[in-house]
Coordinates of C-alpha atoms and ligand atoms in Angstrom, one line a residue:
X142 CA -30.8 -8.4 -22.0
X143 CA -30.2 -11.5 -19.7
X144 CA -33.4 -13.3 -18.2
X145 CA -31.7 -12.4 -14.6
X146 CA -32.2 -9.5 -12.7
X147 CA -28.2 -8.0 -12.9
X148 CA -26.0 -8.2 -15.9
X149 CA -23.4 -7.9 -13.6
X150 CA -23.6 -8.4 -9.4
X151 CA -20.7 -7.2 -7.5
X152 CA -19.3 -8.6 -4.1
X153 CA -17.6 -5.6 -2.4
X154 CA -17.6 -1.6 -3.2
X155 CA -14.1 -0.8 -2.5
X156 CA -12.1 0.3 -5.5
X157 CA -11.7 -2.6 -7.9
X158 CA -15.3 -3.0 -7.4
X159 CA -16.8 0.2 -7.5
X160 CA -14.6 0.5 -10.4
X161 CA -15.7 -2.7 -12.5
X162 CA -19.3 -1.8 -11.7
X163 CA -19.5 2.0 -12.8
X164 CA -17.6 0.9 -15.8
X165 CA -19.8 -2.1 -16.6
X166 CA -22.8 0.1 -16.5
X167 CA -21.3 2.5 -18.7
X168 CA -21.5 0.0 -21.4
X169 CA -25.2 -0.4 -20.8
X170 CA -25.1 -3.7 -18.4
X171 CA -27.2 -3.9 -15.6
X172 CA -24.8 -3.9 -12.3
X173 CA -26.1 -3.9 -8.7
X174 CA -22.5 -3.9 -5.7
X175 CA -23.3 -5.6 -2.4
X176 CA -21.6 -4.0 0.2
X177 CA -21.7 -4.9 4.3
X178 CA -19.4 -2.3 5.6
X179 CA -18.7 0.6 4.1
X180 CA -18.0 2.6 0.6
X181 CA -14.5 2.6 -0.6
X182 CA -13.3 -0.8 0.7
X183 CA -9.7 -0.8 2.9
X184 CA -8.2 2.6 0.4
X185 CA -10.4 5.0 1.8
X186 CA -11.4 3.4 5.0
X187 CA -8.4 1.9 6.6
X188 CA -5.9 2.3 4.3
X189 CA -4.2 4.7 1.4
X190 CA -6.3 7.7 2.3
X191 CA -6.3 8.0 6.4
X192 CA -2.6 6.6 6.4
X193 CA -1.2 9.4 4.2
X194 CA -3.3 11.9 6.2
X195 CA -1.3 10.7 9.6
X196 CA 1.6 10.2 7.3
X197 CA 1.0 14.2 6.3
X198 CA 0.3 14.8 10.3
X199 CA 3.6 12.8 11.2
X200 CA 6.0 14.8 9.2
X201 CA 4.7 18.0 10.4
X202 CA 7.3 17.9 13.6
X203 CA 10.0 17.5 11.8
X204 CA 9.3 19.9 9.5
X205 CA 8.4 22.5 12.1
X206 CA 11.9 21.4 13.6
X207 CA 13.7 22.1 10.5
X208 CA 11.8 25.6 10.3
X209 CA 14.2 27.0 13.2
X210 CA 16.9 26.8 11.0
X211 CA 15.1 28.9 8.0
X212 CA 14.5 31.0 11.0
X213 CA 11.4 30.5 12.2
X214 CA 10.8 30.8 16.3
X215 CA 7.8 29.4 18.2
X216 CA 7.1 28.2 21.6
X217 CA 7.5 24.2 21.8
X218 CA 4.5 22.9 19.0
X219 CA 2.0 20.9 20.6
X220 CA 0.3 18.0 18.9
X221 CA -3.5 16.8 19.2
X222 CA -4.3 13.2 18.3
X223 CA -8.3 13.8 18.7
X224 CA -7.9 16.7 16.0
X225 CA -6.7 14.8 13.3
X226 CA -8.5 11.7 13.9
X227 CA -11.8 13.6 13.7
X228 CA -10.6 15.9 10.4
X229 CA -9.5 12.4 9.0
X230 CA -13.0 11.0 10.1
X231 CA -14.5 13.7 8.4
X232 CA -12.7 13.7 5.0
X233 CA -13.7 9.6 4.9
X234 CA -17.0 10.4 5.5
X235 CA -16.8 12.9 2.7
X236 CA -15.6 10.1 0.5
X237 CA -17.9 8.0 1.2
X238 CA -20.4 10.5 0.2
X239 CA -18.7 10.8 -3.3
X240 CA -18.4 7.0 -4.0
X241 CA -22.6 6.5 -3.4
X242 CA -22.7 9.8 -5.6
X243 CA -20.7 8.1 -8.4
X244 CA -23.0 4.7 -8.0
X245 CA -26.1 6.4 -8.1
X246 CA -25.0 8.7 -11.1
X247 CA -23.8 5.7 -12.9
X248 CA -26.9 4.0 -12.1
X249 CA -25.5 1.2 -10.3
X250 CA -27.7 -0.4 -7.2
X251 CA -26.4 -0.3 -4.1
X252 CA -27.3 -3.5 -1.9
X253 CA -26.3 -3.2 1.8
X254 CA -25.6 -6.7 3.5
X255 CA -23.5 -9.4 3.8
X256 CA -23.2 -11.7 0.4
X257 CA -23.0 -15.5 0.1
X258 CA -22.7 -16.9 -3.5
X259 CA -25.3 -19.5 -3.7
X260 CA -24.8 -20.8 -7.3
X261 CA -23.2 -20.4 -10.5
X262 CA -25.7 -17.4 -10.6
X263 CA -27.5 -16.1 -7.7
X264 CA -26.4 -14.2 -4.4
X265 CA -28.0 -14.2 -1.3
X266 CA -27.9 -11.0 0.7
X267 CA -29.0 -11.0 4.0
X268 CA -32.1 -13.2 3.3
X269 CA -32.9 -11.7 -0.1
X270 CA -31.9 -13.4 -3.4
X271 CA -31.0 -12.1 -6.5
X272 CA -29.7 -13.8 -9.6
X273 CA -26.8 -12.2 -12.7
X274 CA -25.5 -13.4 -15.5
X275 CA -21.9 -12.5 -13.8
X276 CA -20.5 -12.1 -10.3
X277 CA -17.6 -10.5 -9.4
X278 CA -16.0 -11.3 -6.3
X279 CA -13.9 -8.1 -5.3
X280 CA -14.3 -9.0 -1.2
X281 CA -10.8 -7.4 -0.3
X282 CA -7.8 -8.7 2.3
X283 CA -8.0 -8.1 6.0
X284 CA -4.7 -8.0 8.0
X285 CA -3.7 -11.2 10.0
X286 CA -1.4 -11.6 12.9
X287 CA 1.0 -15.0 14.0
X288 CA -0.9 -17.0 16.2
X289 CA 1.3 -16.1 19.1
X290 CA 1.3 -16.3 23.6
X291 CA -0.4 -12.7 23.5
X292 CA -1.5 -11.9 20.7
X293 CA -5.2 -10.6 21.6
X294 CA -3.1 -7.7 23.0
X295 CA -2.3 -6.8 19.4
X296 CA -3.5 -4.3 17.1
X297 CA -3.5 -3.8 13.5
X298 CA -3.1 -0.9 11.1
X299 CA -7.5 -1.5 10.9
X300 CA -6.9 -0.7 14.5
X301 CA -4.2 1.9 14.6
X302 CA -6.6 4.3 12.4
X303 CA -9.1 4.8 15.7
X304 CA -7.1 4.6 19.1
X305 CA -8.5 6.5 21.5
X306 CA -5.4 7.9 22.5
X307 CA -2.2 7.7 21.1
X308 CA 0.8 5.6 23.2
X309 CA 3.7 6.7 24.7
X310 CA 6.0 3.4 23.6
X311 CA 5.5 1.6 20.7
X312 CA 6.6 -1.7 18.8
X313 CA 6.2 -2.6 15.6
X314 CA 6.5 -6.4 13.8
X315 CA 7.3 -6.7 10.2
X316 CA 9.5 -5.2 7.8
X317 CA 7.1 -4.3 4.3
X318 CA 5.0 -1.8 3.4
X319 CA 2.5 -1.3 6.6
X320 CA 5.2 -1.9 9.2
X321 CA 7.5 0.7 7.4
X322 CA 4.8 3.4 7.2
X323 CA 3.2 3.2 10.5
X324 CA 6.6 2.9 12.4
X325 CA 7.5 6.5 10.9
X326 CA 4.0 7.7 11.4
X327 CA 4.2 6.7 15.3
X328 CA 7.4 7.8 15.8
X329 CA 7.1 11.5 13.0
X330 CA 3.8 12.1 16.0
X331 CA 6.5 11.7 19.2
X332 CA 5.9 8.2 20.2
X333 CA 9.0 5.8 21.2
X334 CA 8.4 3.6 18.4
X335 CA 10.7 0.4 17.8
X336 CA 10.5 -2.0 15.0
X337 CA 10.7 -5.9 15.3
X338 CA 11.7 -7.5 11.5
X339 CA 12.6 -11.2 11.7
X340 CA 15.0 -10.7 8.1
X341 CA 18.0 -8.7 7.9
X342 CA 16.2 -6.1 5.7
X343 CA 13.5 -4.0 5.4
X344 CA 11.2 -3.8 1.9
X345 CA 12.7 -7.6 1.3
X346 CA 11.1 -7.4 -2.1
X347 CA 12.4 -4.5 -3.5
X348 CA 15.8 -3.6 -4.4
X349 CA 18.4 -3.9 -1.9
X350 CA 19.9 -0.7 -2.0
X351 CA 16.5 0.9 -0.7
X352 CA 15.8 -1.1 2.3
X353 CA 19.3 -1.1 3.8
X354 CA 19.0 2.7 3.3
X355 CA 15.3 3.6 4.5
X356 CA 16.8 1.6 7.6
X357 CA 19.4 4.1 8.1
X358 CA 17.8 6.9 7.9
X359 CA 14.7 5.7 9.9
X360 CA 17.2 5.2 12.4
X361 CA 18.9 8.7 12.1
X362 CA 14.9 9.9 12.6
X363 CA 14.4 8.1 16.0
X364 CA 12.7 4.8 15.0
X365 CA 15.1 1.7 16.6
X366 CA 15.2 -1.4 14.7
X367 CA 15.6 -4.9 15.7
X368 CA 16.5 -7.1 12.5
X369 CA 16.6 -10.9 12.8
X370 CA 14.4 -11.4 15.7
X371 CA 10.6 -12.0 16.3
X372 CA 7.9 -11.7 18.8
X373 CA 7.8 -14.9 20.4
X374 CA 5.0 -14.1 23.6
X375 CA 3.5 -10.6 24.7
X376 CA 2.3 -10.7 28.4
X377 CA 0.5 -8.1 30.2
X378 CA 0.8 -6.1 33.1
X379 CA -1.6 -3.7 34.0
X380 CA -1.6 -1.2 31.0
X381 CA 2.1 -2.2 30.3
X382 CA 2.5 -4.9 26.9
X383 CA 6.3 -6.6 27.3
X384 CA 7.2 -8.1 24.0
X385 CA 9.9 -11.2 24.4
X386 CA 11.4 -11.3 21.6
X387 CA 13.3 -14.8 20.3
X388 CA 16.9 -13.3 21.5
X389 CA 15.4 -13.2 24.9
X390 CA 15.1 -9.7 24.9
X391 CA 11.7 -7.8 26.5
X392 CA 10.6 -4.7 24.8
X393 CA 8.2 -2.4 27.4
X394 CA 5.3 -0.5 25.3
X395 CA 2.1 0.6 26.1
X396 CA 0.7 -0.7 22.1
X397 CA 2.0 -3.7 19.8
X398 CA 1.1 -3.1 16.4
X399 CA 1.4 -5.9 13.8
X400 CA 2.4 -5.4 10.2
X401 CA 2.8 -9.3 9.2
X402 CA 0.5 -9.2 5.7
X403 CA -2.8 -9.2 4.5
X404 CA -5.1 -12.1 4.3
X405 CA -8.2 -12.5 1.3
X406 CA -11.8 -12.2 2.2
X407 CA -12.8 -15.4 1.2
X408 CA -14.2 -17.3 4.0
X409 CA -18.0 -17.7 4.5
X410 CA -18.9 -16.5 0.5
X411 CA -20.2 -19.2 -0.3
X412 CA -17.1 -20.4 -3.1
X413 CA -16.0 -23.9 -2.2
X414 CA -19.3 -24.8 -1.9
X415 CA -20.3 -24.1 -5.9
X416 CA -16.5 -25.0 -6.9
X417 CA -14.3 -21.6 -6.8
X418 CA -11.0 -23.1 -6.7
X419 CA -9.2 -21.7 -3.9
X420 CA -5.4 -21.2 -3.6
X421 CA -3.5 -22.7 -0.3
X422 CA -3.1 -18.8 1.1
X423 CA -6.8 -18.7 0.7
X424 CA -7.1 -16.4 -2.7
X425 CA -9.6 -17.1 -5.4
X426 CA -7.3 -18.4 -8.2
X427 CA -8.2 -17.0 -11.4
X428 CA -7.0 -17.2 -15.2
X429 CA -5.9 -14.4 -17.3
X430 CA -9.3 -12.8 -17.7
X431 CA -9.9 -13.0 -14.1
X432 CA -12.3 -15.5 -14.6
X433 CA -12.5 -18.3 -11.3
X434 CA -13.4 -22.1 -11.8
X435 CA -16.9 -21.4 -12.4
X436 CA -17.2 -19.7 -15.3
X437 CA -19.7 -16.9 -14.4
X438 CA -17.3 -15.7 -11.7
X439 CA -15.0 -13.1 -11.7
X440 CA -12.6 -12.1 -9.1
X441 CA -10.2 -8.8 -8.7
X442 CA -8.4 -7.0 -6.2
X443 CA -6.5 -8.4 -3.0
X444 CA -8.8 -11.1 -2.9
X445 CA -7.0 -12.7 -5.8
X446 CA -3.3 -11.8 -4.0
X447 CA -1.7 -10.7 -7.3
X448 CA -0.4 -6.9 -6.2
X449 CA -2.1 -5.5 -3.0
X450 CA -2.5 -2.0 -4.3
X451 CA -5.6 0.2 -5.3
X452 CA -4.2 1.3 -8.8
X453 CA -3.8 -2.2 -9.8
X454 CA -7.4 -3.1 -8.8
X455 CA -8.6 -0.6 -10.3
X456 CA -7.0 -2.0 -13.7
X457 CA -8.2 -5.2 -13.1
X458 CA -12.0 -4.4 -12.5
X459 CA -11.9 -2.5 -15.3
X460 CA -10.6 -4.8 -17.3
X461 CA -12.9 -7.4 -16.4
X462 CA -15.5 -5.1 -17.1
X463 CA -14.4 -4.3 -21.2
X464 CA -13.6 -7.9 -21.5
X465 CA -17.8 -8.9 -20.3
X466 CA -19.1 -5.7 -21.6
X467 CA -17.4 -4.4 -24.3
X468 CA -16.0 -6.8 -26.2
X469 CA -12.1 -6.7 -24.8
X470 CA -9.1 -9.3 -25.1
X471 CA -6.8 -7.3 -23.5
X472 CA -4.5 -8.9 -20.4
X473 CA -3.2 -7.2 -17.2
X474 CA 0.4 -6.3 -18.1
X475 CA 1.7 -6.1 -14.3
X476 CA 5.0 -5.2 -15.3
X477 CA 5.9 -1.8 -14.6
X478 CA 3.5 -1.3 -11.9
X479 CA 4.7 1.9 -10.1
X480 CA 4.7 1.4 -6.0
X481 CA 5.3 3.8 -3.1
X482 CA 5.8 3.1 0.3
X483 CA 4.9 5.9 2.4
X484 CA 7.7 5.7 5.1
X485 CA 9.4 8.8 5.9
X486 CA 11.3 8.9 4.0
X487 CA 9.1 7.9 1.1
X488 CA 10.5 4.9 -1.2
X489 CA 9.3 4.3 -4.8
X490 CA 10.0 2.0 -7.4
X491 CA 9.4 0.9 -10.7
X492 CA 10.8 -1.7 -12.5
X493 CA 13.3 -4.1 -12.2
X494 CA 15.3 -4.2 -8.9
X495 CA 19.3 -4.6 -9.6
X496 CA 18.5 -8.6 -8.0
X497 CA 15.7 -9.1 -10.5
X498 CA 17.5 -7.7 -13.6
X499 CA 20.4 -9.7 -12.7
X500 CA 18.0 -13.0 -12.6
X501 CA 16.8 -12.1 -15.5
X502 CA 19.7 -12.6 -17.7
X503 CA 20.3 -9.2 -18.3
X504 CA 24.1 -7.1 -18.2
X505 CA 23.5 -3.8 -16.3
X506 CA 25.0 -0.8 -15.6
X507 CA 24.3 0.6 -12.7
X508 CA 23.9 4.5 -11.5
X509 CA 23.4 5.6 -8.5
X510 CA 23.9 8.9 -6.2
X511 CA 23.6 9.8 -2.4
X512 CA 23.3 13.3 -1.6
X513 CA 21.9 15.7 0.6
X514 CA 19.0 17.1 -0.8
X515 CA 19.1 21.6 -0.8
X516 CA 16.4 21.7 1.8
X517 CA 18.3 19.4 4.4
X518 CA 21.6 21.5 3.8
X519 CA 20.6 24.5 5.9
X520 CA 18.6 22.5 8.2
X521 CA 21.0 20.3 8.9
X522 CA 18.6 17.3 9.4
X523 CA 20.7 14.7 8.1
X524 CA 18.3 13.5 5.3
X525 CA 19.5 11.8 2.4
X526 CA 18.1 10.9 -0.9
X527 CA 19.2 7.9 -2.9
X528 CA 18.3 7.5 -6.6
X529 CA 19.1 4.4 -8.5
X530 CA 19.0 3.3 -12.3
X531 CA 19.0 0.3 -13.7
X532 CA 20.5 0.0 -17.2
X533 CA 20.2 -3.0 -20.1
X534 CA 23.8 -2.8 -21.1
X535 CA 23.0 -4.2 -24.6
X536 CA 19.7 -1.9 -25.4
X537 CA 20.7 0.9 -23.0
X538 CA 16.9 0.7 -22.2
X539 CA 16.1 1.5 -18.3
X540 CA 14.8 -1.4 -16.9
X541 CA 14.5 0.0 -13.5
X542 CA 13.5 3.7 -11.4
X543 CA 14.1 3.4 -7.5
X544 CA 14.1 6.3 -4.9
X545 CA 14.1 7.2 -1.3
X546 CA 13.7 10.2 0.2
X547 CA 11.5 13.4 -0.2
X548 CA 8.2 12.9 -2.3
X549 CA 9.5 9.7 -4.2
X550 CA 6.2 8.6 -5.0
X551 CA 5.6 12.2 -7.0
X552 CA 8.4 11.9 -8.6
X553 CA 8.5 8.5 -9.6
X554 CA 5.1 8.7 -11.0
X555 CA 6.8 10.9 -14.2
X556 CA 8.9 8.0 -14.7
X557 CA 6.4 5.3 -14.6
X558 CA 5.6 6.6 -18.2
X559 CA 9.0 7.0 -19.5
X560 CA 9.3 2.7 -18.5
X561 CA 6.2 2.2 -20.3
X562 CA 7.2 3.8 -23.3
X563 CA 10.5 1.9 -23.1
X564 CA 13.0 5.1 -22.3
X565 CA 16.9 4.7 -22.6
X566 CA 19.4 6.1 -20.7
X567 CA 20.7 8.1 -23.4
X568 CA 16.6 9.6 -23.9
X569 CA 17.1 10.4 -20.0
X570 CA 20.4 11.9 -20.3
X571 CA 18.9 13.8 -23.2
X572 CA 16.1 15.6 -21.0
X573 CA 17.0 19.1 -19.8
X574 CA 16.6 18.8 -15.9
X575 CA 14.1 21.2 -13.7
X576 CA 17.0 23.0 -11.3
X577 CA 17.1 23.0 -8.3
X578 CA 15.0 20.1 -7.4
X579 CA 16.0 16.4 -6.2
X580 CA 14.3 14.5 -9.2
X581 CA 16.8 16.7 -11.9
X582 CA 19.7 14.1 -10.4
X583 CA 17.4 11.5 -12.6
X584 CA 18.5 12.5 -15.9
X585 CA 21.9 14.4 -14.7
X586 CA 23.6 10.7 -13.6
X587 CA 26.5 9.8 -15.6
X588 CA 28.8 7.6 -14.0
X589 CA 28.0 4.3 -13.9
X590 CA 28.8 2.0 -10.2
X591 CA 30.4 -1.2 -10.3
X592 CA 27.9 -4.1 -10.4
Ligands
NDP256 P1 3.9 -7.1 3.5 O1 3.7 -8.4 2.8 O2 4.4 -5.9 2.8 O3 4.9 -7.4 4.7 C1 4.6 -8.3 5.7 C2 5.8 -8.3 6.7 O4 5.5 -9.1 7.8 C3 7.1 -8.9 6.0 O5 8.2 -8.2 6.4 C4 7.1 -10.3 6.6 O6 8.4 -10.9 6.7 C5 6.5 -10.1 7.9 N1 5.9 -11.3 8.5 C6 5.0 -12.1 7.9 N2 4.6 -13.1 8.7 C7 5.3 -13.0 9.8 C8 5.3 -13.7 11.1 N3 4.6 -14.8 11.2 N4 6.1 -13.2 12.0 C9 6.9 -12.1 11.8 N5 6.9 -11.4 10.7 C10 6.1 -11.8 9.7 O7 2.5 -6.9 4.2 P2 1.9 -5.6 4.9 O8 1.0 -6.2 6.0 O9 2.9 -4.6 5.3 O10 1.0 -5.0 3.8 C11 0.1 -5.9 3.0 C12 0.0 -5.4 1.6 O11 -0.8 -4.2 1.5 C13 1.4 -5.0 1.0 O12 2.1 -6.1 0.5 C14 1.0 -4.1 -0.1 O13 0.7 -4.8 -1.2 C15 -0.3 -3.4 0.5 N6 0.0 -2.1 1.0 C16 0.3 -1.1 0.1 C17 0.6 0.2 0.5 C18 1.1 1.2 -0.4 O14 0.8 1.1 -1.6 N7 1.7 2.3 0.0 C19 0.6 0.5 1.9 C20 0.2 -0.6 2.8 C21 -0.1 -1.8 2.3 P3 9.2 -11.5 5.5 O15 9.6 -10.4 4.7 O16 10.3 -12.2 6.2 O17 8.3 -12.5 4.9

C-alpha cells in the first residue's frame, strides 16, 4: 500500500481510461478516474458509437431503394432526423449507464470535475486535492478546424452528432477518416453533400488502390468531390454559407462541416508546468511503457497521437496497467492494427499498403479483383467491391488485407488474426471458401496483377 490516497488516479473515463483503471483495480490497486464531461470519452459520445448508428440510418435509403428490384413496393420512404437523434440519445445514455456500472463494480472512484496535475503526484479537481503514486493522463483529442475568413460558421463531427435539423446542401473539407464517413452519412440521409479535399486522393494514408476507388463509387452514390482545392473564406448570407474555394469557385450550402484532424487535450492540465514534455503538435510524448518525462506519469490514447482509434487505447491502458500492477514488460506491437473507415462503402485494412511493402524492401505479388457483389446484380445499384492482397514474394507470407465495399470492417476483422499469426498465401488459398458471400473471393484469388 502507498502512503497516497490512489494507487493509480486517472485523467479522463473514456475508453483507454476506463480501461486502464478497471484493469488496475483488478490487480488490487487503488484507482479513482476524474472525469468533467461525460462517461465513455469521444467513442460513445461523439464518436464510433452515434456515427455508426447514422452510418446504419444513412444506408437505410439505399437499401430501401434496392428493395424495389427484389420486389418490394412502397409509397416514397420518408426519413425523420429528430427520431434517430433521440434513439441515438437514448442508446448513449444507456452506455453511459453501463460504463458507471462497470466502475462501481470494479470498485473504481468516480471523481466529477475538471483535473489539473499539480505535481509529480497530486491532482487538483475542482478545488479538492488528492495525491497517487501514478497518474495517467488519458484526456483525449478534440477536432480542430484551419484558422480560416469564416470559420465560426463551421461545424464539426462533435457538432454534426446534435443539429437541430438536418441541411438541405452540404460541404465537407478533408479527405480521411471523419470526412469520408460523414460525407456518406449526409448524403446516404438525402442531403446534397459535396466534399472539399485539398490532395488528389482520399484515405492518403492507406493504400492507393482504396482511395481512388471509394472515390468512385462515392461518386456513383451522389456525393461530388472536389480534389486539389481548399476552403480559402466562408461568408454568410442570411442562412446561406458560400464556401470560396482556392480555384475561385463558390459552393452554396446551408452547413460546412470540417473534417481536418484531431487535436490532444493537453492544454490547461497542468503538464508543462511539472515538466511533461510536450511534442510540437501538442501530444504528451511518452516512451515505450507509456511513461511521460516525469516518471509517475502515464499517458494513453489520442492524447499521445500514436493511432486515433478506441481498440488501440484500449491496448495501451491496459498495458500500462499490467506493466504498474502486475508485473508486465510487454510493448505495444502497433503493427497489424486492423482499421475501418465507415464510409459507404466501408473500407478496411490491415497491414502493409502495396506503397509501404514496396518501401519496405520487400518483392510482392499482388492480387486483386473488382466485381459486382450478388446482392448489387439484381439491384442493379452499381456497387463494387475491391479486395486486395499483398504478397512477400520470397516467404509467400501476406503482408497486407485491404477492402472496400459491403461490411469490410466484418470481414476484415477474421483476417486481422490470420496476419497476426503470420498466414501465407498458399494457407489462404488452402481455406475452403463460405459460398456465396463477398469475403470467399479472399482465399479464391489466384492470379497475381502486375506490380
Ligand atoms: P484525418 O487525419 O484522418 O484526416 C484529416 C484530413 O483533413 C486529411 O485529409 C487532411 O489532409 C485534411 N486537412 C488537415 N488540415 C487541413 C487544412 N488545414 N485544410 C484542409 N484540409 C486539411 O483526421 P479526421 O479528422 O478525419 O479524424 C481524426 C482521427 O480520428 C483519424 O485519423 C482516426 O485516427 C480517428 N477516427 C477513426 C475512425 C474509425 O476508426 N472509423 C472514425 C473517425 C475518426 P491531408 O491528407 O492532405 O493532410
Amino acid at each position: 500500500m502507498s502512503g497516497y490516497d490512489f494507487d493509480l488516479l486517472t485523467i479522463g473515463a473514456g475508453s483507454g481510461g476506463i480501461r486502464a483503471s478497471r484493469r488496475a483495480a483488478a490487480f488490487g490497486a487503488r484507482v479513482a478516474v476524474a472525469e468533467q464531461r461525460f462517461l465513455g470519452g469521444t467513442c460513445v459520445n461523439i464518436g464510433c458509437i452515434p456515427k455508426k448508428l447514422l452510418s446504419y440510418a444513412a444506408h437505410f435509403r439505399k437499401e430501401l431503394e434496392e428493395s424495389r428490384s427484389y420486389g418490394w413496393s412502397f409509397d416514397q420512404p420518408v426519413f425523420d432526423w429528430r427520431t434517430l437523434l433521440d434513439a441515438k440519445n437514448r442508446e448513449i445514455e444507456r452506455l453511459n449507464g453501463v460504463y458507471r456500472n462497470l466502475l462501481n463494480q470494479s470498485g473504481v472512484e468516480l471523481i466529477w470535475g475538471t483535473a489539473t496535475i499539480t505535481g509529480p503526484h497530486t491532482v487538483e479537481v475542482d478545488g479538492r486535492t488528492f495525491t497517487s503514486k501514478y497518474i495517467l493522463v488519458a484526456t483525449g483529442s478534440h477536432p480542430t478546424v484551419p484558422d480560416i475568413e469564416g470559420a465560426q460558421y463551421c461545424i464539426t463531427s462533435d457538432d454534426a452528432f446534435y443539429l437541430d435539423t438536418l441541411p438541405e446542401r452540404v460541404v465537407v473539407v478533408g479527405g480521411g477518416y471523419i470526412a469520408v464517413e460523414f460525407a456518406s452519412i449526409f448524403n446516404g440521409l438525402g442531403i446534397d453533400t459535396t466534399l472539399v479535399y485539398r490532395g488528389d486522393r482520399l484515405l492518403k494514408s492507406f493504400d492507393a488502390d482504396l482511395g481512388n476507388f471509394l472515390a468512385e463509387q462515392m461518386t456513383t452514390q451522389g456525393v461530388r468531390i472536389r480534389f486539389n482545392t481548399e476552403i480559402r473564406k466562408i461568408e454568410r448570407d442570411g442562412a446561406t454559407l458560400s464556401c470560396v474555394t482556392g480555384d475561385g469557385e463558390r459552393l452554396s450550402c446551408d452547413t460546412v462541416l470540417h473534417a481536418t484532424g484531431r487535436v490532444p487535450n493537453t492544454a490547461r492540465l497542468g503538464l508543462e508546468s511539472i515538466g511533461v514534455a510536450l511534442a510540437p503538435n501538442a501530444a504528451i510524448v511518452v516512451d515505450g511503457a507509456f511513461q511521460t518525462s516525469q516518471p509517475s506519469i502515464y499517458a494513453v490514447g489520442d492524447v499521445i497521437h500514436r493511432m486515433q482509434l478506441t481498440p488501440v487505447a484500449l491496448a495501451e491502458g491496459m498495458l500500462v496497467a499490467d506493466r504498474l500492477f502486475n508485473g508486465s514488460t510487454e510493448h505495444m506491437d502497433y503493427s497489424g492494427v486492423p482499421t475501418a473507415i465507415f464510409s459507404h462503402p466501408n473500407v478496411a485494412t490491415v497491414g502493409l499498403s502495396e506503397e509501404q511493402a514496396i518501401e519496405s524492401g520487400y518483392k510482392i505479388d499482388l492480387y486483386r479483383s473488382i466485381f459486382t457483389p450478388l446482392k448489387h446484380t439484381v439491384s442493379s445499384s452499381g456497387d463494387k467491391v475491391l479486395l486486395k492482397l499483398i504478397v512477400d514474394r520470397e516467404s509467400d507470407r501476406v503482408l497486407g488485407v485491404h477492402m472496400v465495399g459491403d461490411d469490410a470492417g466484418e470481414i476484415l476483422q477474421g483476417f486481422a488474426v490470420a496476419i497476426r499469426c503470420k498466414a501465407t498465401k498458399a494457407q489462404l488459398d488452402a481455406t475452403v471458401g463460405i459460398h456465396p458471400t463477398i469475403a470467399e473471393e479472399f482465399v479464391t484469388m489466384r492470379a497475381k496483377v502486375g506490380v
